[in-house]
Coordinates of C-alpha atoms and ligand atoms in Angstrom, one line a residue:
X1 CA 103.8 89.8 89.6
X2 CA 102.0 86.9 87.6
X3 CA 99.3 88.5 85.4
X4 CA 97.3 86.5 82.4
X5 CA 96.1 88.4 79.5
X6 CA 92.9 87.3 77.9
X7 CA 92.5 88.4 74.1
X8 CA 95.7 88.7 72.3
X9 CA 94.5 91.5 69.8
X10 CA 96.5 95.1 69.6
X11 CA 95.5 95.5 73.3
X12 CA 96.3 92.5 75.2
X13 CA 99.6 91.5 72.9
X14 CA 101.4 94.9 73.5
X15 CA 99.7 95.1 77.1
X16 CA 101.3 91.8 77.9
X17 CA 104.9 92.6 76.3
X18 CA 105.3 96.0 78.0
X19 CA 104.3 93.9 81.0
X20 CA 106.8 91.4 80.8
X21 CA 110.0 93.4 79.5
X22 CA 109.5 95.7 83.1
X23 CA 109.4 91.6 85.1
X24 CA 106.2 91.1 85.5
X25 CA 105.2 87.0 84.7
X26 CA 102.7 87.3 81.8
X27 CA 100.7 84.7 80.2
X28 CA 98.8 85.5 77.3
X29 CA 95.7 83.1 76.4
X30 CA 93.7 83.3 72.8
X31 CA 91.6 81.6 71.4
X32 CA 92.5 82.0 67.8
X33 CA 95.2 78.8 67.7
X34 CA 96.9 80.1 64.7
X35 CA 97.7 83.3 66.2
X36 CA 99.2 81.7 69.2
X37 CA 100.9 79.3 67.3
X38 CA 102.5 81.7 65.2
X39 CA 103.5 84.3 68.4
X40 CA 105.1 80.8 69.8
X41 CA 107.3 81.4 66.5
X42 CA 108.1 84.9 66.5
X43 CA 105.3 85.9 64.0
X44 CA 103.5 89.1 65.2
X45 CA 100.0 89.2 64.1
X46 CA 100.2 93.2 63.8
X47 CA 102.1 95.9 62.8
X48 CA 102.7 98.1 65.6
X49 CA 106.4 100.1 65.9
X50 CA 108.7 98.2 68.9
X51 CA 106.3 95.6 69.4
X52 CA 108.5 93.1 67.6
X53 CA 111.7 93.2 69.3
X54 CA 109.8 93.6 72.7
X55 CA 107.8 90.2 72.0
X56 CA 111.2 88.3 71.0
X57 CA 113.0 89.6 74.2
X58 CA 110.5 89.0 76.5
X59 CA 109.4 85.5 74.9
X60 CA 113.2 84.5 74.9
X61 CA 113.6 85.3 78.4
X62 CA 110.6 83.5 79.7
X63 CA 109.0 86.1 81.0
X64 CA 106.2 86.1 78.6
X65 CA 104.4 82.8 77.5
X66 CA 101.4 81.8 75.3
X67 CA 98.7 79.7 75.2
X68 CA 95.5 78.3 74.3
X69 CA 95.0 76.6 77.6
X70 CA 92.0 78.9 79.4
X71 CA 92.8 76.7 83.0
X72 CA 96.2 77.2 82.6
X73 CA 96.0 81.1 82.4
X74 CA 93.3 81.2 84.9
X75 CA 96.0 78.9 87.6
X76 CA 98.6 81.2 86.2
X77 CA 98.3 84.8 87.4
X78 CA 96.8 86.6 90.6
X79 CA 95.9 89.6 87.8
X80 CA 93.9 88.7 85.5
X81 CA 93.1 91.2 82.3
X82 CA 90.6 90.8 79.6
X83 CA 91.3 92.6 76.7
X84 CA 89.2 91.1 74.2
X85 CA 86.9 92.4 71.6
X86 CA 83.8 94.7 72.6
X87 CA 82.3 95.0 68.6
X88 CA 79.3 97.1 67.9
X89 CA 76.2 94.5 68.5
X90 CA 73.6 95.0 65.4
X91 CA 72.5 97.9 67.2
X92 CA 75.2 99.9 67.6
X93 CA 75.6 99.0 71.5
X94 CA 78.8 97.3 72.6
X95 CA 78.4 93.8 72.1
X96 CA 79.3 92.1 75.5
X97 CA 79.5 88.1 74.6
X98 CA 83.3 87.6 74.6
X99 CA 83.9 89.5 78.0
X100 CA 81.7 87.5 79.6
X101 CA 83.0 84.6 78.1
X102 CA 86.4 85.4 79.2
X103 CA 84.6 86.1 82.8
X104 CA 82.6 82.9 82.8
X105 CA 86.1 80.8 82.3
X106 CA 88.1 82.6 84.8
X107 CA 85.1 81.6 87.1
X108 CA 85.1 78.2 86.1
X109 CA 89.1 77.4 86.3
X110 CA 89.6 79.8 89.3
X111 CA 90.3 77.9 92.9
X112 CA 92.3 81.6 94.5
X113 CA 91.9 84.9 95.0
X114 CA 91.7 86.8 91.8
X115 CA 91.9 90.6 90.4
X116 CA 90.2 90.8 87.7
X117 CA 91.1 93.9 85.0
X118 CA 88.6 94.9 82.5
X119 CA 91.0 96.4 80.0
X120 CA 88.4 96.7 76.8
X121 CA 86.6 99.5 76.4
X122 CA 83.1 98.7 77.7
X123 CA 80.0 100.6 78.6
X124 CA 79.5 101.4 82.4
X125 CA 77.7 98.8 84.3
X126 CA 80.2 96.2 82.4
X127 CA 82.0 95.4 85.9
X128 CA 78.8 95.0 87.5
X129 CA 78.1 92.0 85.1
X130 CA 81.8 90.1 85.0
X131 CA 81.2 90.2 88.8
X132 CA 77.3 89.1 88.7
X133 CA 78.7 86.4 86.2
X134 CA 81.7 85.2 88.5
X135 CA 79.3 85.1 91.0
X136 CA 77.3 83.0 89.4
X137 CA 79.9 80.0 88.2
X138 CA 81.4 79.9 91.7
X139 CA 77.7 79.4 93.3
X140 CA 77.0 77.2 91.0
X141 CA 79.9 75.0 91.9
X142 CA 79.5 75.4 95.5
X143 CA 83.0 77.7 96.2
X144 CA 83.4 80.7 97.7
X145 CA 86.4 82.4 96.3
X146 CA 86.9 86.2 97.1
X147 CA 87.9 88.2 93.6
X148 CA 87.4 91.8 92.4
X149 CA 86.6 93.3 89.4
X150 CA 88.7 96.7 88.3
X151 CA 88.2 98.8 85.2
X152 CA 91.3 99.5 83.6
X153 CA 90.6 101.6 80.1
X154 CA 93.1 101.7 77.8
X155 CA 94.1 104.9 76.2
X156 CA 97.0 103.3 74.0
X157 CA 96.7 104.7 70.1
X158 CA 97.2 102.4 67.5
X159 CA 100.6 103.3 65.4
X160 CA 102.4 104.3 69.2
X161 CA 101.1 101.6 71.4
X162 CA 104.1 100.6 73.0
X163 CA 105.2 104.0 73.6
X164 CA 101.7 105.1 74.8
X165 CA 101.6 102.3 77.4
X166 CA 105.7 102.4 78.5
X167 CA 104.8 105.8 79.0
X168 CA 101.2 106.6 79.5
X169 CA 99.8 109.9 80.2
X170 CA 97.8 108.5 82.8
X171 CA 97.0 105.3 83.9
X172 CA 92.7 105.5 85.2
X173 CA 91.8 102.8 87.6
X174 CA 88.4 102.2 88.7
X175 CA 88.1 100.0 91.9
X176 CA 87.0 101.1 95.2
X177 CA 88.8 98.2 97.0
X178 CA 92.4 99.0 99.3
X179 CA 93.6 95.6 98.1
X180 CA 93.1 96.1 94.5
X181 CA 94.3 99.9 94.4
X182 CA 97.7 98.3 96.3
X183 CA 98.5 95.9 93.9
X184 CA 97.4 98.1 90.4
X185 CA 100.0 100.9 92.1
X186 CA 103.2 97.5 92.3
X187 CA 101.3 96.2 88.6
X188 CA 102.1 99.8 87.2
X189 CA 105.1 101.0 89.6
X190 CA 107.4 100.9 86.9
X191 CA 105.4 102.7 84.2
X192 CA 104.9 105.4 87.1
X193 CA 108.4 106.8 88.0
X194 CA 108.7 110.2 86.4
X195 CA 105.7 111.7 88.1
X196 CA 102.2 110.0 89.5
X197 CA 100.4 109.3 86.6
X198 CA 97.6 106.8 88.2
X199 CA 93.9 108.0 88.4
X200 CA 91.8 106.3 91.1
X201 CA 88.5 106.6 90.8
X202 CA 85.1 104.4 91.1
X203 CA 84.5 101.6 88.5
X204 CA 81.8 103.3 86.5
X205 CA 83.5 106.6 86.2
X206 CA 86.2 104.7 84.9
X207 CA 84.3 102.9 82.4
X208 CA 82.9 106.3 81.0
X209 CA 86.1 107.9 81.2
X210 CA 87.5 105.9 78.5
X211 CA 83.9 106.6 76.0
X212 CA 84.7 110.6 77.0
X213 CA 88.0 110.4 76.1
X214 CA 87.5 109.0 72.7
X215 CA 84.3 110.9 72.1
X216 CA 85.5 114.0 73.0
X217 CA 88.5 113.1 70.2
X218 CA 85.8 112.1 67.5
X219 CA 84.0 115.3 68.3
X220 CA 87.0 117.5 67.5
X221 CA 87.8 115.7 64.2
X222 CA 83.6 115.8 63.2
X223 CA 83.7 119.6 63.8
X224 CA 86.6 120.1 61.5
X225 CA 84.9 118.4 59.3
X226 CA 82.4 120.2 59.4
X227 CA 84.0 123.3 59.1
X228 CA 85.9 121.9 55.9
X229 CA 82.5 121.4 54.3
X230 CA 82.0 124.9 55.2
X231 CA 85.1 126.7 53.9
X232 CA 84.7 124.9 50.6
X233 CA 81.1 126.2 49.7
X234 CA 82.8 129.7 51.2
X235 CA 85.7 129.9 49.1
X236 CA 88.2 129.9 52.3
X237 CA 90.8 127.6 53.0
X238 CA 90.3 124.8 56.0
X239 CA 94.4 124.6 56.3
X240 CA 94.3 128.5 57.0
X241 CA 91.4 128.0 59.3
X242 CA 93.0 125.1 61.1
X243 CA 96.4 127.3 61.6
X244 CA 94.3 130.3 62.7
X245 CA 92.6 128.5 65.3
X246 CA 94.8 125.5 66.5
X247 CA 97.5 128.8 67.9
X248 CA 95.1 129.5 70.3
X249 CA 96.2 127.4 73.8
X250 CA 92.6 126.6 75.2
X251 CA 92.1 125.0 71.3
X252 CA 95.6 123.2 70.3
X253 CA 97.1 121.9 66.7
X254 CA 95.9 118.1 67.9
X255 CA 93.2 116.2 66.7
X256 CA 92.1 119.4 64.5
X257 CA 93.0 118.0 60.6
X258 CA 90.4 117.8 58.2
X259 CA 90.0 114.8 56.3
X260 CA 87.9 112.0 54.8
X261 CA 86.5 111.3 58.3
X262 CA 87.7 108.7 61.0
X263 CA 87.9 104.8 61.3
X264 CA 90.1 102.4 63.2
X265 CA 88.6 99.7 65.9
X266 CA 87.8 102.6 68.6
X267 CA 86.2 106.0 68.0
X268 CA 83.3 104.8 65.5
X269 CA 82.2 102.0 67.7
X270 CA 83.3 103.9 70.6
X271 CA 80.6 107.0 69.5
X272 CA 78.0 104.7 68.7
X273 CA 78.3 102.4 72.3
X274 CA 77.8 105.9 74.1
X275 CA 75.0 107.0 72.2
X276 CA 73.5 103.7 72.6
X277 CA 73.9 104.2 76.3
X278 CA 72.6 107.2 76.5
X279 CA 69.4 105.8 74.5
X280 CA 69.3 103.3 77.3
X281 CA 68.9 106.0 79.5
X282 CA 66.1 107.9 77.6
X283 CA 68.7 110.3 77.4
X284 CA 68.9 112.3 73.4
X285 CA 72.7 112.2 73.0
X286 CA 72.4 115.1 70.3
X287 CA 76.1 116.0 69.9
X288 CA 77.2 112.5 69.5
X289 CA 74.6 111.4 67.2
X290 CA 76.1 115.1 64.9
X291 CA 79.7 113.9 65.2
X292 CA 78.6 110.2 64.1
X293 CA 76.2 111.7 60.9
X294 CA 79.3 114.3 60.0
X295 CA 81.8 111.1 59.9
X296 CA 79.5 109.2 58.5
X297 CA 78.8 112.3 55.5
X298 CA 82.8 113.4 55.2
X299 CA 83.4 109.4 54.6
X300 CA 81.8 110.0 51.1
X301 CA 83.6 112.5 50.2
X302 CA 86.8 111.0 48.2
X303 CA 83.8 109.5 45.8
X304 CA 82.0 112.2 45.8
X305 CA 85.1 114.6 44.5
X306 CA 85.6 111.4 41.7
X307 CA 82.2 111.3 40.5
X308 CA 82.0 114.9 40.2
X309 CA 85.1 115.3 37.8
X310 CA 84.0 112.1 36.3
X311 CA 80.8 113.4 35.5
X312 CA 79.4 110.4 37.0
X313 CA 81.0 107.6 34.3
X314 CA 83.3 105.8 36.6
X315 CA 82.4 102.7 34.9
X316 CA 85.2 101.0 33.5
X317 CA 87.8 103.8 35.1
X318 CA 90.9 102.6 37.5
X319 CA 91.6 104.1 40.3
X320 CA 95.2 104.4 42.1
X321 CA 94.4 104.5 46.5
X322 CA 97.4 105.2 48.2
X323 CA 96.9 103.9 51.8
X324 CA 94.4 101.7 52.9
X325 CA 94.8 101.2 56.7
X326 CA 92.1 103.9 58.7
X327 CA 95.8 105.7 60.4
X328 CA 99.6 105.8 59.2
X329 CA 101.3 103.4 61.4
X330 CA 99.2 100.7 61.2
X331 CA 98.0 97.6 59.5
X332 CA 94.4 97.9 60.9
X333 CA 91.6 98.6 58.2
X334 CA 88.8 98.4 60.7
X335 CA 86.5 101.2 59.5
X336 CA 89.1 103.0 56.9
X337 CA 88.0 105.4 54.7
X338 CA 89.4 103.6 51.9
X339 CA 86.5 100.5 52.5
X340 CA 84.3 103.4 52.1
X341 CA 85.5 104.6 48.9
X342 CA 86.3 101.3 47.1
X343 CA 82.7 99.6 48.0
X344 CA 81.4 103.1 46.4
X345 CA 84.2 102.9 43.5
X346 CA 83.3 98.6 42.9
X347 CA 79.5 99.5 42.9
X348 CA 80.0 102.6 39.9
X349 CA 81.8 99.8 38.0
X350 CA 85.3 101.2 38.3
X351 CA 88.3 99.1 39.1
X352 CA 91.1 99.8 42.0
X353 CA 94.8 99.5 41.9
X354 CA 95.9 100.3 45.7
X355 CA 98.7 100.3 48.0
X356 CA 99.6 100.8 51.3
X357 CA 102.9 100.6 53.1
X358 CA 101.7 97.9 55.9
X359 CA 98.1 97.1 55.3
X360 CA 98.4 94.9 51.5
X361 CA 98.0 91.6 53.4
X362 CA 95.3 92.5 55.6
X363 CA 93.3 94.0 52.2
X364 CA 94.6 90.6 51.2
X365 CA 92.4 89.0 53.6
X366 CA 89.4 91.4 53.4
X367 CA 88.9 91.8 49.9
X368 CA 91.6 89.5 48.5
X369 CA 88.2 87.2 46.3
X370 CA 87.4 90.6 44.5
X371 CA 88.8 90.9 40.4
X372 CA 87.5 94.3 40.9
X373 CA 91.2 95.2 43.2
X374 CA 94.7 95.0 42.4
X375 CA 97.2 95.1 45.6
X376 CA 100.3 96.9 43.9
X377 CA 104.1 96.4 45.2
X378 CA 105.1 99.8 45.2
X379 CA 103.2 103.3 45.1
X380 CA 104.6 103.6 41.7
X381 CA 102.8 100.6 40.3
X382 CA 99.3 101.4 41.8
X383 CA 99.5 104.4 39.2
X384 CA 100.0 103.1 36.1
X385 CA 97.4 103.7 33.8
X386 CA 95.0 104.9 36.1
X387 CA 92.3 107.7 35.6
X388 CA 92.8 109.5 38.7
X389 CA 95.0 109.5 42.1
X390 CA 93.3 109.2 45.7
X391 CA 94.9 109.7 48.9
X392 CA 93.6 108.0 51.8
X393 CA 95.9 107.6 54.2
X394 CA 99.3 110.0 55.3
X395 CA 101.9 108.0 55.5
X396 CA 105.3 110.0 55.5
X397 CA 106.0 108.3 52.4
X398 CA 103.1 109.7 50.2
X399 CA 103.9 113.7 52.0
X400 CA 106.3 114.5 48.3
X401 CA 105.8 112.5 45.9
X402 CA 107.6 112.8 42.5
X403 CA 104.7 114.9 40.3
X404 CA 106.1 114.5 37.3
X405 CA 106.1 110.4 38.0
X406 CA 102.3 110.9 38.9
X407 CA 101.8 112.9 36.0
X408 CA 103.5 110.8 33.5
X409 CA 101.7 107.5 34.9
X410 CA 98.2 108.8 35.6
X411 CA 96.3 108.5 32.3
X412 CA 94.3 112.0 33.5
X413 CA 96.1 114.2 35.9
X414 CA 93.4 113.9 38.8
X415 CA 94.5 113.8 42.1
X416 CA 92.2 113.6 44.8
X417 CA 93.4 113.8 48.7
X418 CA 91.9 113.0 51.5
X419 CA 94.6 114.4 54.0
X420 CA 95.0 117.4 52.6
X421 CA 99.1 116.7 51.4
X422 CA 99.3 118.9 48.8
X423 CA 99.9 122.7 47.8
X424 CA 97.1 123.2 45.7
X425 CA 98.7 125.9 43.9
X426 CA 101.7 124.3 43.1
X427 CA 99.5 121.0 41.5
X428 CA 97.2 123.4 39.5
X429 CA 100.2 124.7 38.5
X430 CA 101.3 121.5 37.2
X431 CA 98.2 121.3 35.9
X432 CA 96.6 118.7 37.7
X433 CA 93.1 118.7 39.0
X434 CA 93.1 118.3 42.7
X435 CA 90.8 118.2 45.3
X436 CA 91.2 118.2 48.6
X437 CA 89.1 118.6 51.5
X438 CA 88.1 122.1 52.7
X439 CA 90.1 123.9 50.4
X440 CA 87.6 126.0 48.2
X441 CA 90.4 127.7 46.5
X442 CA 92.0 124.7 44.9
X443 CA 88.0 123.6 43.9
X444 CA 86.8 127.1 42.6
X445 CA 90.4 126.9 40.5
X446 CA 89.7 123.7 38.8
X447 CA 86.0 123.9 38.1
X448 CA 86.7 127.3 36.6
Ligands
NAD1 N1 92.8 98.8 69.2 C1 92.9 99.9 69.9 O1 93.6 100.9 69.5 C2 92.3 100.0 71.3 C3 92.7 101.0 72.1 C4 92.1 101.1 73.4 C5 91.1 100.2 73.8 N2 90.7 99.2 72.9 C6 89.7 98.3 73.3 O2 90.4 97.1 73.7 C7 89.6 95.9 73.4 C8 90.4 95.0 72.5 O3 90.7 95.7 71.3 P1 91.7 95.1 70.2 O4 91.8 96.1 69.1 O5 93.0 94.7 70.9 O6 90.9 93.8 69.7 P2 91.4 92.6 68.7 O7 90.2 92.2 67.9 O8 92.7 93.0 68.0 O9 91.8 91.4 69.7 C9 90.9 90.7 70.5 C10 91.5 89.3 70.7 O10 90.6 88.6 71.7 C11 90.6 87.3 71.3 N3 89.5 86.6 72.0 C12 88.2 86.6 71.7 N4 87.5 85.9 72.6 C13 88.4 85.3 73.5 C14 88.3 84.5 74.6 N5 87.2 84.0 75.0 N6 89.5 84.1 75.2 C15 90.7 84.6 74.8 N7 90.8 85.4 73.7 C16 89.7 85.8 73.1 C17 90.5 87.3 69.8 O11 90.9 86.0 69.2 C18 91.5 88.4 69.5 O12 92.8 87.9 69.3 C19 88.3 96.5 72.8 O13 87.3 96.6 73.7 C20 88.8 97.8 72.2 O14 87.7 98.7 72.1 C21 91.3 99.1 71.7

């Protein structure tokens, strides 16, 4: 089939290759030159596992193409996705501008019959205006061509995208048209061989079942959290807590770690767009405003912990971060932790040495004008002569760390981790003071 993908972000890219390596015809349109540019010459924007290899292959074998030319991917395919950015607006609602660009131009360029896929994550009434807005650019230039507009979510995680979407755990479509619901089942046929995995259902049950997913997933890690702030002023241990309940089926081990709260592109925006909706509605969102205030409280935790043992005299201290990027597995910052912590760290006048195995150039291009940063080589280097560890992120490679390296590099053996790594036993034992999250035992030690 010929499909063109608008918004070549971690969505649309690894939507289009998957796509293309299966046969399909894909043309991928963007407005950001450079990034197209650079795709044309086998640079990948992101880090994402498989997507390299897939994008050469598929690019080589002509199957997947790139361009700036809107008229071009509008002439191009009979499927038309957008996948670009739905940001938080200043109020926390999802801000609509660049969908409706994208809708606006396929309206403009279009002369045939188009499908039209809303693939971004947008609040539900979104179809109703990319079809209002067709609509309207068609009257206005006096044609009457039929199109559709489906809703599409994407459930992909960042870190396992192309894994996610070559093998999906269900692919939700929200259309009420035969035509459309034909050709999504021949779009999708080959992701959809092992057992039925496609979920018809209306367009705006669709579009909330992509907020209720990630909502739901946000609410599990809030309540954690919550319960980590809780064992600690109870003297229990969250890790304990977390085994004793995550055994029990109708709970699960997923989505159940304490930590320093969540980030990425999706579930904070995602949360706030719902809530926002539900405002709309004169509807009190209670539990989601909670899970937004407990992210928003466990995200201050890492400084909190350092300010503590530092007695509040970070000024002039360095401080090693190991991991920057809000997930293992990824290069994306949007909404990490660690932004949280070294604002907080820059404003007590203490310094940062960090590193992370994937994100260092996109810190680079964040925070990259600030003397107050130093982007390390190795995980080694980001410790030397610092006054305490934190760890923001669990990558594989930070799980066992050499100690007696940390030890002999830190300047004061402080270890602070936000993913809770560590054995507290065995680093009190070393005689490090370590704090971790939810673990009252390892605090009550330490302070003692
Ligand atoms: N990142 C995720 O893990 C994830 C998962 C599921 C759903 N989503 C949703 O998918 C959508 C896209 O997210 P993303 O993370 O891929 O975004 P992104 O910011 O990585 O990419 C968006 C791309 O769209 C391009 N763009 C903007 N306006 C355009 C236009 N008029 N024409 C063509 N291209 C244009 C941008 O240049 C950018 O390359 C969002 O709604 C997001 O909530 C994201």
């Amino acid at each position: 089939m010929k499909v063109t993908v608008f918004g070549i972000g971690y969505v649309g890219l690894v939507q289009a290759a998957i796509l293309a390596s299966v046969g399909h015809d894909v043309m991928c349109v963007d407005i950001d030159e450079q990034k197209i540019e650079n795709l044309k010459k086998g640079i990948i924007p992101i880090y994402e596992p498989g997507l390299t290899p897939l994008v050469e292959e598929t690019y080589q074998n002509g199957l997947l193409n790139f361009t700036t030319d809107a008229e071009k991917g509008v002439s191009h395919g009979s499927i038309q996705f957008i996948a670009v950015g739905t940001p938080p607006d200043e109020d926390g609602s999802a801000d609509l501008k660049y969908v409706l660009a994208v809708a606006e131009t396929i309206a403009t360029y279009m002369t045939d019959e188009k499908i039209i896929i809303d693939k971004s994550t947008v609040p539900v009434g979104t179809a109703d205006k990319v079809s209002a807005k067709i609509a309207e650019v068609l009257a206005a230039k006096g044609q009457d061509v039929a199109f559709d507009v489906v809703s599409n979510p994407e459930f992909l995680k960042e870190g396992a995208a192309v894994s996610d979407c070559m093998k999906p755990d269900r692919i939700v479509v929200g259309t009420e048209n035969e035509k459309s619901r034909v050709a999504m089942r021949e779009l999708y046929a080959p992701f959809n061989r092992n057992h039925d995995r496609m979920i018809f259902m209306d367009v705006r049950s669709a579009e909330l079942t992509k907020y209720a997913a990630n909502c739901m997933l946000a609410t599990k890690i809030s309540f954690m959290n919550e319960m980590s702030n809780l064992a600690e002023l109870l003297g229990a241990d969250i890790e304990a807590v977390r085994h004793g309940i995550g055994s029990d089926s109708r709970i699960g081990y997923q989505f159940i770690y304490p930590g320093c709260g969540y980030g990425g592109s999706c579930f904070p925006k995602d949360v706030q767009a719902l809530v926002r909706t539900a405002n709309e509605i004169d509807y009190k969102p209670a539990l989601l405003e909670a899970v937004e205030s407990v992210n928003y409280a466990q995200k201050q935790k890492l400084f909190t912990h350092l300010n503590n043992h530092f007695k509040g005299e970070l000024a002039g201290k360095t401080i090693a971060i190991w991991g920057l990027s809000f997930k293992p597995q990824t290069d994306d910052m949007r909404e990490a932790s660690s932004i949280v912590l070294m604002k907080a760290l820059w404003e007590a006048g203490a310094t940062v040495q960090a590193y992370d195995p994937e994100a260092m150039e996109e810190c680079q291009r964040i925070f990259g004008d600030n003397d107050n940063l130093a982007l390390m080589g190795t995980k080694e280097s980001a410790l030397k002569g610092a006054d305490a560890l934190v760890v923001c992120t669990e990558w594989s490679q930070f799980r066992a760390p050499d100690f007696d390296l940390i030890g002999n590099s830190l300047s004061t053996k402080v270890i602070v981790d936000g993913r809770n790594l560590y054995d507290p036993q065995l680093l009190n034992n070393r005689g490090f003071a370590y704090y971790a999250i939810g673990r009252g035992d390892s605090v009550k030690k330490v302070n003692a």
